[in-house]
Coordinates of C-alpha atoms and ligand atoms in Angstrom, one line a residue:
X1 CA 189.7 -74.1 -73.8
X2 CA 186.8 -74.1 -71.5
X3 CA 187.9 -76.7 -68.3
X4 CA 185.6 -75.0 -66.2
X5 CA 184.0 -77.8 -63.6
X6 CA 180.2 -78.8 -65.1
X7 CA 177.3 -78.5 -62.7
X8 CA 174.4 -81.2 -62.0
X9 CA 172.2 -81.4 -58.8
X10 CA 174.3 -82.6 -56.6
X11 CA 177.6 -83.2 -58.3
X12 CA 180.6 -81.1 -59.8
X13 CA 182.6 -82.7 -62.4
X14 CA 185.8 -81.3 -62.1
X15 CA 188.6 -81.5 -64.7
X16 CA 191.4 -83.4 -64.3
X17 CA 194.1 -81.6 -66.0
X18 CA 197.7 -83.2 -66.8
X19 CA 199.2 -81.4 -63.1
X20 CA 196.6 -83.4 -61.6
X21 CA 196.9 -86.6 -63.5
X22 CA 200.7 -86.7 -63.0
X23 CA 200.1 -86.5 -59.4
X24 CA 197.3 -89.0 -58.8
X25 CA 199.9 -91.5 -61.3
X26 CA 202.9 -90.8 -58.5
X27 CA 200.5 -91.2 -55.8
X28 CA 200.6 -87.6 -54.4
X29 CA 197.1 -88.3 -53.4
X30 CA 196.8 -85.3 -50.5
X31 CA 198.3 -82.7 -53.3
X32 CA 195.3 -83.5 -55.3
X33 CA 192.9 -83.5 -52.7
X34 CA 194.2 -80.0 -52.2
X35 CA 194.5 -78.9 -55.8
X36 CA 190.4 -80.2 -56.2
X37 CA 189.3 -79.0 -52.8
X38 CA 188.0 -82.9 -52.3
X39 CA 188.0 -86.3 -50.8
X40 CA 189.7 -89.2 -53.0
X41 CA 189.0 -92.7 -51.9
X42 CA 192.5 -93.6 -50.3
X43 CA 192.6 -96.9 -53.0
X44 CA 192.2 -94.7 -55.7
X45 CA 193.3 -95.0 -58.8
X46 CA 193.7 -98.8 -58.9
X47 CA 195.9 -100.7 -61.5
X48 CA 193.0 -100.6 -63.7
X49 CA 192.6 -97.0 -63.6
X50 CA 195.8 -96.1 -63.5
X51 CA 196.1 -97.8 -66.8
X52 CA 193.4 -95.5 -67.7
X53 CA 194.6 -92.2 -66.3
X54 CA 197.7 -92.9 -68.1
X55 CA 196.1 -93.3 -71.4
X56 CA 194.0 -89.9 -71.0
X57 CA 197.2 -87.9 -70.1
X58 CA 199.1 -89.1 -73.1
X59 CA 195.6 -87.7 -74.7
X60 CA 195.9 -84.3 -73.4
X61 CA 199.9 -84.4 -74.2
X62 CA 199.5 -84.5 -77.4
X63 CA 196.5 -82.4 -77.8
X64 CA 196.4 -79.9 -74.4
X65 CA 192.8 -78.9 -75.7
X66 CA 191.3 -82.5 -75.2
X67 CA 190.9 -81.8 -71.5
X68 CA 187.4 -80.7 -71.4
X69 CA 186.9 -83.8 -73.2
X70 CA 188.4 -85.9 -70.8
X71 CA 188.7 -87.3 -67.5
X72 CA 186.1 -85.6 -64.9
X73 CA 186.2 -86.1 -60.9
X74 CA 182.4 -86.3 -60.0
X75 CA 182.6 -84.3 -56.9
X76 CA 179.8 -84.9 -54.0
X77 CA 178.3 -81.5 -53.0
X78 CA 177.3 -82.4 -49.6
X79 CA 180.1 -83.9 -48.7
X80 CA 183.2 -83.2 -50.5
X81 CA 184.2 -86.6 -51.4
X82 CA 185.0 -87.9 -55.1
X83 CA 182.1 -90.8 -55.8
X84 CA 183.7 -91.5 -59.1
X85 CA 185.0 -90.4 -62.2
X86 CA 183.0 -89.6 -65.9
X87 CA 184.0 -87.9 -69.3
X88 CA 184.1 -88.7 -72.7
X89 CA 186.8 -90.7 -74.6
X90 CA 188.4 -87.3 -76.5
X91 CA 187.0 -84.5 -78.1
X92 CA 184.0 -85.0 -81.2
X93 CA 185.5 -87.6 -83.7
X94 CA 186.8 -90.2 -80.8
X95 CA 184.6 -92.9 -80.6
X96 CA 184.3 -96.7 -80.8
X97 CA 182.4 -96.9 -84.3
X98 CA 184.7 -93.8 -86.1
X99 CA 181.7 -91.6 -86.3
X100 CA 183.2 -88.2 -87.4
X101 CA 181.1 -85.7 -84.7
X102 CA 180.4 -88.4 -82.2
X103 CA 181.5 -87.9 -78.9
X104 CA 181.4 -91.2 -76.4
X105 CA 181.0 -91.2 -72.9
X106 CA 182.7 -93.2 -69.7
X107 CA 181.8 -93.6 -66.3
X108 CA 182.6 -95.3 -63.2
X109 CA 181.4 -94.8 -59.7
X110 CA 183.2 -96.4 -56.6
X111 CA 181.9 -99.0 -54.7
X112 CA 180.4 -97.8 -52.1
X113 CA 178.7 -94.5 -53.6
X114 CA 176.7 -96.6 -55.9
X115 CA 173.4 -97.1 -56.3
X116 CA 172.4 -93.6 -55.1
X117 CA 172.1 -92.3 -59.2
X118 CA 175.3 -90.3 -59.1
X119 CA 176.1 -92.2 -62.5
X120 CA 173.1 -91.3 -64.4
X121 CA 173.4 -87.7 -63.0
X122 CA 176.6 -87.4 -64.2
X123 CA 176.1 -88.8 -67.9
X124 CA 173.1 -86.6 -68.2
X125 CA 175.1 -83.6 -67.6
X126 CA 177.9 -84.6 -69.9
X127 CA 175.6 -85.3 -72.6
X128 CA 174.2 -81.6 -72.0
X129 CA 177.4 -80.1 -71.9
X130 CA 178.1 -81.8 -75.5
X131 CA 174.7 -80.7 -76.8
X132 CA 175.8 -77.3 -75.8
X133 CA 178.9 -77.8 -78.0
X134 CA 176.8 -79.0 -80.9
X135 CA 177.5 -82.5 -80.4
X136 CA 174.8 -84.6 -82.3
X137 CA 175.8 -88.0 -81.4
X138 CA 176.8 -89.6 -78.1
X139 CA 178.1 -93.5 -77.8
X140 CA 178.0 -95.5 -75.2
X141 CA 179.6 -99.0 -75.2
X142 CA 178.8 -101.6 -72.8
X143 CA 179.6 -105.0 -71.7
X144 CA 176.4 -107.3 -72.1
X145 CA 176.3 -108.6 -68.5
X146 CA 176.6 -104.9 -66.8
X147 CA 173.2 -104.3 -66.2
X148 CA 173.6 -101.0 -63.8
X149 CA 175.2 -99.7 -66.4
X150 CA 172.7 -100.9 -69.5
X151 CA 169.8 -99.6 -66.9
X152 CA 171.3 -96.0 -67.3
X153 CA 172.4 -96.3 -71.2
X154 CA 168.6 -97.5 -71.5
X155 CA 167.0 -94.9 -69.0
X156 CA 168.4 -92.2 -71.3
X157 CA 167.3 -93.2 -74.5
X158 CA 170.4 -94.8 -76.0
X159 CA 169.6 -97.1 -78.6
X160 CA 171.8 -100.5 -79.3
X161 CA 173.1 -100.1 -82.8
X162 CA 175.9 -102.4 -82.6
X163 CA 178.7 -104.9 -81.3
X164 CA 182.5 -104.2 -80.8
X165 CA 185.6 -105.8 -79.4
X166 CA 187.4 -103.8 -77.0
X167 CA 190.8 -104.7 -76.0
X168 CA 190.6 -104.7 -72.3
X169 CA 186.8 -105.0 -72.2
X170 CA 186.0 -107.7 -74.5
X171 CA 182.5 -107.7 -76.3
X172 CA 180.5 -104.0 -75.8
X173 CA 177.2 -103.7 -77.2
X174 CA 177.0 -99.8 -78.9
X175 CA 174.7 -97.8 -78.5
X176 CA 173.8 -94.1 -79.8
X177 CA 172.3 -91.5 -78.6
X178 CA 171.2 -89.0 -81.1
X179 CA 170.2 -85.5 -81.7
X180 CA 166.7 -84.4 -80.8
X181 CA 166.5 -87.6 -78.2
X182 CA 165.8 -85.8 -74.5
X183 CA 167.4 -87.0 -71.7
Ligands
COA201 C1 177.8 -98.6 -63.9 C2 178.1 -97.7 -62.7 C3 178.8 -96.5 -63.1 C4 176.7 -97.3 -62.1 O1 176.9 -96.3 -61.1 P1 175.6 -95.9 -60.1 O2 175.9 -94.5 -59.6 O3 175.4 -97.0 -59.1 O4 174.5 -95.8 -61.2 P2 173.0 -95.2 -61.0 O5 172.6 -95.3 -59.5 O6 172.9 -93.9 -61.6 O7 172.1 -96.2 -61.9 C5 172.2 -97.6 -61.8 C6 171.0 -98.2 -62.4 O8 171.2 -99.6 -62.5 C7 170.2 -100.3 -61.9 N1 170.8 -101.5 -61.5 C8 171.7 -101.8 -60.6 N2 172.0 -103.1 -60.5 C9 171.2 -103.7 -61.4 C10 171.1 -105.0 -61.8 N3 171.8 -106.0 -61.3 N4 170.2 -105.3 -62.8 C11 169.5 -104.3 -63.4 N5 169.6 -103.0 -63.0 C12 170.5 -102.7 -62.1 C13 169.8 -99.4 -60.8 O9 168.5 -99.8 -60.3 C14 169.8 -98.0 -61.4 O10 168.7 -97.8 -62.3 P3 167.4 -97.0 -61.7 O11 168.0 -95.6 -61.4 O12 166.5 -96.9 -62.9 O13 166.9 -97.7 -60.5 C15 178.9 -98.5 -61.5 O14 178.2 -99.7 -61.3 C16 180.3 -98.7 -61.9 O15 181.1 -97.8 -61.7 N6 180.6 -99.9 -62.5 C17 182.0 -100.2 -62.9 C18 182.4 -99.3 -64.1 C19 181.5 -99.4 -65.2 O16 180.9 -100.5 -65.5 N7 181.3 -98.3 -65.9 C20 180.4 -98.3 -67.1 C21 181.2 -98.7 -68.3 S1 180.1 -98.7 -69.7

């Protein structure tokens, strides 16, 4: 397993392994700070993303090699400080639409770091990473009324092929990103 932090211009996505997760879930927020050698936002992980954290260590629990896969702090260079958090939803296979070698990918910055383009950074380096890994396909599902996030989905050549109901999201419009597509 290769949980080695991925490198973009200005950003390190770091792993977050199920230590880590465990931690951030029993608000031990300095320990992690420590352990990742950055700056978490002090309100950090919400309800929401707790809900989420949960979800990815149950992931990694029953598959420890899903961690590359996973959850990724994006780690500002310059400063130190966590601006967010990217990965994919699991290893090749996991996906919205069931496509078998698909991989799909997730993002969120905070607040306050947006509008800089630490998201689409981010997404481009994670859709490198899984090229490297001979990932053909990458989804990416999106609410209808998120525009900053279409603009990015759009800006890298994703193409809508689709509609889905998500759970907790509600409607996402699907979109693929295939094979020779640059980014
Ligand atoms: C979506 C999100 C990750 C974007 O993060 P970010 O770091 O601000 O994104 P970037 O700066 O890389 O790019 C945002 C793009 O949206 C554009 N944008 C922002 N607000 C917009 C709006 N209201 N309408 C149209 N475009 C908009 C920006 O201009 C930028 O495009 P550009 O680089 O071509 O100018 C952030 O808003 C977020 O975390 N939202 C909540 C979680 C979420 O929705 N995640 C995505 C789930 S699919």
């Amino acid at each position: 397993m290769d949980a080695r932090p991925i490198r973009s211009s200005r950003l390190e996505l770091v792993s977050l392994g199920p230590d880590v997760l465990d931690r951030l879930l029993d608000r031990r927020r300095e320990e992690v700070e420590a352990v990742l050698g950055a700056e978490i936002p002090e309100e950090w992980p919400d309800e929401h993303d707790s809900r989420f954290l949960r979800r990815r260590l149950d992931q990694m629990r029953g598959d420890p090699e899903s961690q590359p896969w996973l959850v990724r702090a994006l780690v500002l260079d310059e400063t130190g400080r966590m601006v967010g958090h990217a990965g994919f939803h699991g290893p090749p296979g996991t996906n919205g639409p069931g496509l078998p070698d698909a991989v799909e990918v997730g993002y969120t910055v905070f607040d306050r770091f947006r509008g800089s383009g630490y998201a689409t950074e981010a997404v481009r380096a994670l859709v490198a990473w899984a090229r490297e890994r001979q990932v053909g396909t990458i989804v990416a599902s999106v609410a209808p009324g998120n525009e900053p996030s279409l603009a990015i989905v759009r800006k890298l050549g994703f193409v809508q092929t689709g509609e889905q109901w998500d759970e907790e999201d509600g409607l996402e419009l699907v979109f693929r990103l295939d094979g020779a597509a640059s980014t």
